[in-house]
XYZ file of C-alpha atoms in Angstrom:
322
model
C 32.713 199.007 259.534
C 36.065 199.498 257.887
C 38.360 202.483 258.505
C 39.800 204.888 255.955
C 43.341 204.352 257.245
C 43.051 200.602 256.658
C 41.481 200.954 253.223
C 44.133 203.278 251.795
C 46.904 200.906 252.885
C 45.455 197.880 251.131
C 46.183 197.515 247.427
C 43.134 195.255 247.150
C 40.756 197.827 248.632
C 38.211 199.347 246.237
C 38.852 202.662 247.986
C 42.599 202.553 247.299
C 42.070 201.390 243.721
C 39.574 204.182 243.017
C 41.755 206.884 244.552
C 44.852 205.745 242.672
C 43.059 205.552 239.359
C 41.318 208.912 239.842
C 44.470 210.657 241.153
C 47.377 208.766 239.551
C 50.043 211.497 239.355
C 51.617 211.513 242.812
C 55.374 211.337 242.178
C 56.024 215.074 241.809
C 54.090 215.863 244.981
C 56.079 213.263 246.896
C 59.406 214.496 245.543
C 58.632 218.108 246.447
C 57.655 217.054 249.964
C 60.904 215.158 250.510
C 63.020 218.017 249.214
C 61.379 220.699 251.348
C 61.093 218.764 254.619
C 64.761 218.740 255.554
C 66.237 216.263 258.044
C 64.456 214.858 261.077
C 65.020 217.062 264.111
C 63.630 214.817 266.852
C 64.434 211.106 266.746
C 63.317 208.658 269.435
C 65.463 206.362 271.513
C 65.045 202.581 271.073
C 62.900 202.411 274.224
C 60.128 204.534 272.693
C 57.052 202.654 271.424
C 56.520 204.378 268.043
C 52.837 203.655 267.466
C 51.626 204.789 270.865
C 54.052 207.719 270.782
C 52.548 209.004 267.540
C 49.065 208.897 269.008
C 50.299 210.559 272.200
C 51.787 213.589 270.436
C 48.530 213.825 268.493
C 46.733 214.294 271.823
C 49.186 216.911 273.043
C 48.862 218.888 269.819
C 45.088 218.787 270.191
C 45.413 220.262 273.668
C 47.605 223.027 272.226
C 45.283 224.115 269.412
C 41.751 223.196 270.508
C 40.126 225.045 273.436
C 37.616 222.209 273.890
C 38.926 218.839 272.646
C 36.809 215.719 273.015
C 38.051 212.561 274.737
C 35.251 210.405 273.327
C 37.615 207.916 271.661
C 39.442 207.336 274.944
C 36.047 206.763 276.550
C 35.175 204.333 273.767
C 38.311 202.377 274.578
C 37.263 202.098 278.204
C 33.793 201.058 277.156
C 35.237 198.145 275.188
C 36.337 196.385 278.417
C 39.345 194.924 276.579
C 41.915 195.602 279.317
C 42.113 196.061 283.072
C 42.528 199.505 284.516
C 39.030 200.733 283.724
C 38.879 202.413 287.112
C 42.181 204.184 286.438
C 40.957 205.407 283.063
C 37.671 206.683 284.438
C 39.527 208.441 287.236
C 41.821 210.148 284.724
C 38.923 211.329 282.547
C 37.167 212.627 285.654
C 40.286 214.525 286.734
C 40.400 216.088 283.268
C 36.831 217.334 283.728
C 35.460 215.115 280.980
C 32.228 214.318 282.844
C 29.278 216.516 283.692
C 28.346 217.278 287.308
C 26.382 214.043 287.573
C 29.405 212.059 286.447
C 27.694 210.393 283.496
C 27.763 212.455 280.304
C 31.000 213.168 278.463
C 31.887 216.759 277.735
C 34.895 218.449 276.118
C 38.014 219.027 278.165
C 39.202 222.567 278.947
C 43.020 222.539 278.581
C 43.242 226.069 279.991
C 42.314 224.669 283.414
C 45.633 222.833 283.464
C 47.883 225.568 282.086
C 50.068 225.465 285.196
C 50.783 221.733 284.965
C 54.376 220.722 284.143
C 55.413 219.286 280.805
C 55.827 215.815 282.275
C 52.175 215.772 283.362
C 50.993 216.761 279.877
C 53.206 214.117 278.295
C 51.966 211.380 280.608
C 48.314 212.358 280.180
C 48.728 212.350 276.401
C 50.375 208.929 276.502
C 47.668 207.513 278.752
C 44.918 208.758 276.437
C 46.740 207.206 273.480
C 46.780 203.848 275.267
C 43.043 204.084 275.946
C 42.269 204.899 272.307
C 44.237 201.827 271.223
C 41.571 199.723 272.949
C 39.089 201.174 270.460
C 41.219 201.200 267.330
C 43.615 198.254 267.576
C 42.544 194.659 266.872
C 45.158 193.094 269.189
C 45.864 194.622 272.609
C 47.441 191.680 274.446
C 50.798 193.465 274.492
C 49.390 196.798 275.657
C 50.964 198.361 278.713
C 47.437 198.684 280.050
C 47.684 194.963 280.800
C 50.116 195.885 283.588
C 47.274 197.547 285.492
C 44.963 195.829 287.948
C 41.195 196.348 288.195
C 41.727 198.560 291.242
C 44.624 200.598 289.798
C 44.378 204.364 290.068
C 44.981 207.157 287.566
C 48.457 207.763 288.968
C 49.451 204.230 287.950
C 48.045 204.762 284.449
C 50.147 207.916 284.134
C 53.289 205.987 285.076
C 53.040 203.706 282.021
C 55.016 206.127 279.826
C 58.763 205.726 280.367
C 61.196 208.600 280.867
C 62.491 208.467 277.282
C 58.944 208.691 275.931
C 58.218 211.685 278.128
C 61.366 213.476 276.938
C 60.588 212.629 273.306
C 57.049 214.001 273.615
C 58.311 217.216 275.182
C 60.811 217.673 272.332
C 58.111 217.140 269.693
C 55.825 219.563 271.508
C 58.548 222.213 271.615
C 59.134 221.810 267.883
C 55.402 222.101 267.164
C 55.180 225.340 269.123
C 57.952 226.697 266.899
C 56.880 225.260 263.534
C 53.190 224.275 263.576
C 51.332 226.836 265.650
C 52.513 229.919 263.690
C 51.466 228.229 260.418
C 47.858 227.582 261.387
C 45.231 230.010 260.085
C 42.664 231.765 262.217
C 39.163 230.352 262.229
C 37.107 227.559 263.752
C 39.140 224.661 265.159
C 38.055 221.024 265.169
C 40.163 218.114 266.413
C 39.202 214.500 265.880
C 36.736 215.800 263.305
C 34.302 213.350 261.741
C 32.495 213.762 258.428
C 29.166 212.967 256.795
C 30.866 209.953 255.277
C 32.237 208.714 258.595
C 28.940 206.846 258.904
C 29.986 204.873 255.802
C 33.728 204.576 256.461
C 35.291 205.246 259.857
C 37.399 208.400 259.611
C 38.347 211.231 261.932
C 40.844 213.933 261.007
C 43.536 215.139 263.374
C 42.873 218.850 262.915
C 40.796 221.284 260.891
C 41.595 224.962 261.427
C 40.029 227.742 259.392
C 39.199 225.427 256.489
C 42.642 223.765 256.485
C 42.726 220.028 257.186
C 45.991 218.990 258.836
C 47.142 215.406 259.268
C 49.888 214.771 261.829
C 52.610 212.279 260.909
C 55.066 211.083 263.545
C 57.175 208.747 261.413
C 60.960 208.924 261.456
C 61.239 209.072 257.668
C 63.096 206.755 255.337
C 66.129 204.602 255.994
C 69.082 206.342 257.666
C 71.624 207.882 255.300
C 75.362 207.358 255.695
C 75.513 210.334 258.069
C 72.617 208.966 260.148
C 70.087 211.547 258.957
C 66.710 210.567 257.527
C 64.625 212.016 254.707
C 60.933 212.643 255.227
C 58.620 210.154 253.570
C 55.233 210.825 252.007
C 53.661 207.518 251.085
C 50.952 207.188 248.475
C 48.659 206.055 251.305
C 49.302 209.344 253.128
C 48.032 211.306 250.136
C 45.065 208.961 249.788
C 44.220 209.533 253.434
C 44.085 213.306 252.888
C 41.940 212.855 249.782
C 39.674 210.435 251.620
C 38.947 212.928 254.379
C 38.059 215.597 251.847
C 35.818 213.277 249.845
C 34.010 212.023 252.961
C 32.983 215.610 253.703
C 30.014 215.040 251.388
C 28.198 218.274 252.224
C 31.340 220.437 252.419
C 30.460 221.075 256.054
C 33.981 222.243 256.908
C 34.435 224.400 253.783
C 37.852 222.852 253.229
C 40.111 224.809 250.880
C 43.549 223.474 251.856
C 45.043 220.217 253.101
C 48.333 219.871 254.946
C 50.666 217.434 256.612
C 52.661 218.302 259.695
C 55.598 215.921 260.146
C 56.105 216.229 263.875
C 59.658 214.846 264.004
C 60.788 217.094 261.155
C 58.943 220.233 262.206
C 57.747 220.372 258.606
C 54.366 221.881 257.755
C 53.425 221.418 254.093
C 50.118 222.774 252.845
C 48.495 222.397 249.424
C 45.523 224.407 248.129
C 42.919 221.720 247.608
C 41.940 222.583 244.035
C 45.588 222.720 242.930
C 46.516 219.453 244.632
C 43.548 217.603 243.157
C 44.321 218.949 239.685
C 47.985 217.948 239.993
C 47.176 214.444 241.205
C 44.413 213.931 238.637
C 46.305 215.517 235.764
C 43.353 217.833 235.071
C 40.939 220.132 236.926
C 38.325 218.163 238.863
C 34.747 218.720 239.986
C 35.050 218.013 243.703
C 31.295 217.896 244.292
C 30.892 215.249 241.598
C 33.806 213.248 242.975
C 32.297 213.338 246.449
C 29.063 211.869 245.095
C 30.987 209.180 243.228
C 33.054 208.375 246.306
C 29.923 208.095 248.451
C 28.451 205.591 245.999
C 31.685 203.613 246.105
C 31.988 203.290 249.879
C 28.281 202.584 250.310
C 28.163 200.021 247.552
C 31.461 198.150 247.692
C 32.605 198.082 251.319
C 31.310 195.454 253.742
C 29.341 196.720 256.705
C 30.828 195.171 259.821
C 29.946 195.469 263.466
C 31.867 198.151 265.306
C 31.852 199.658 268.763
C 29.642 202.619 269.309
C 31.484 205.663 270.581
C 29.676 206.463 273.820
C 28.300 209.828 274.840
C 27.646 208.541 278.352
C 30.030 206.679 280.610
C 29.476 206.706 284.326
C 32.415 207.637 286.496
C 30.366 206.972 289.604
C 29.112 203.500 288.824
C 32.025 202.468 286.578
C 29.584 201.480 283.836
């Protein structure tokens, strides 16, 4: 099964073509975003692996906002058997309390249990979980740092895979999020890694939904450096399509979404758009969201190939290692 993030980045995708023909007027939204974001406030050193780092800060933000985040995608990575260090990963999930008392069934993690842990521990745990999820999401993992582990490696060795610069960078992004993101979030039910009715048709899970606001985290550095070394925030057409795709895959309006937002973690920039206004701006007219959801469902069910994919497990034995 294909993924929303892949479809919106391919000009040949029927999903991307439909979204760009239905919502063609994106330039003003992009320009406003760039103007209001300001300069990047946290930039990584050259030793930071950008892809894994973005996924790692995603995990840390989940721990900050969600009282019961799921680690099912990390478990799915372990289940794939695509890298050594399975024992280390299982040990880490067990230490996080992700298994029931029998050590078999996955359950949400309680971040409050670890409130006294130092920042470095949180950063390393977040990085380790990001590496495990890459086993589930990424086609090629030969260059993964997980390949440095042995079959009998322990959780402590998994936690050492993040370098010191990556730890410091994650702490800086976390500090900025506490200042800029957390005060902006509305009260209400919180879901991280949220899936939708349409996720059965097109793989998609949103970073955060809080009180009917869907927030996508972006950890990019922005555009090319200016003469003074600063960077402007970038909002690609694919980023907008990703937001729209999440909303449209919520076929039954289960999350009662009324607003979508992007939080640019390196800029400390939270930009929210009322959903009806954004759709009308992008479409050039008011839209019937219910009708568009039905049309989108027909599109993804009728025009996308159905491919084999890994099943995200609900059981994974820490005792047997299976």
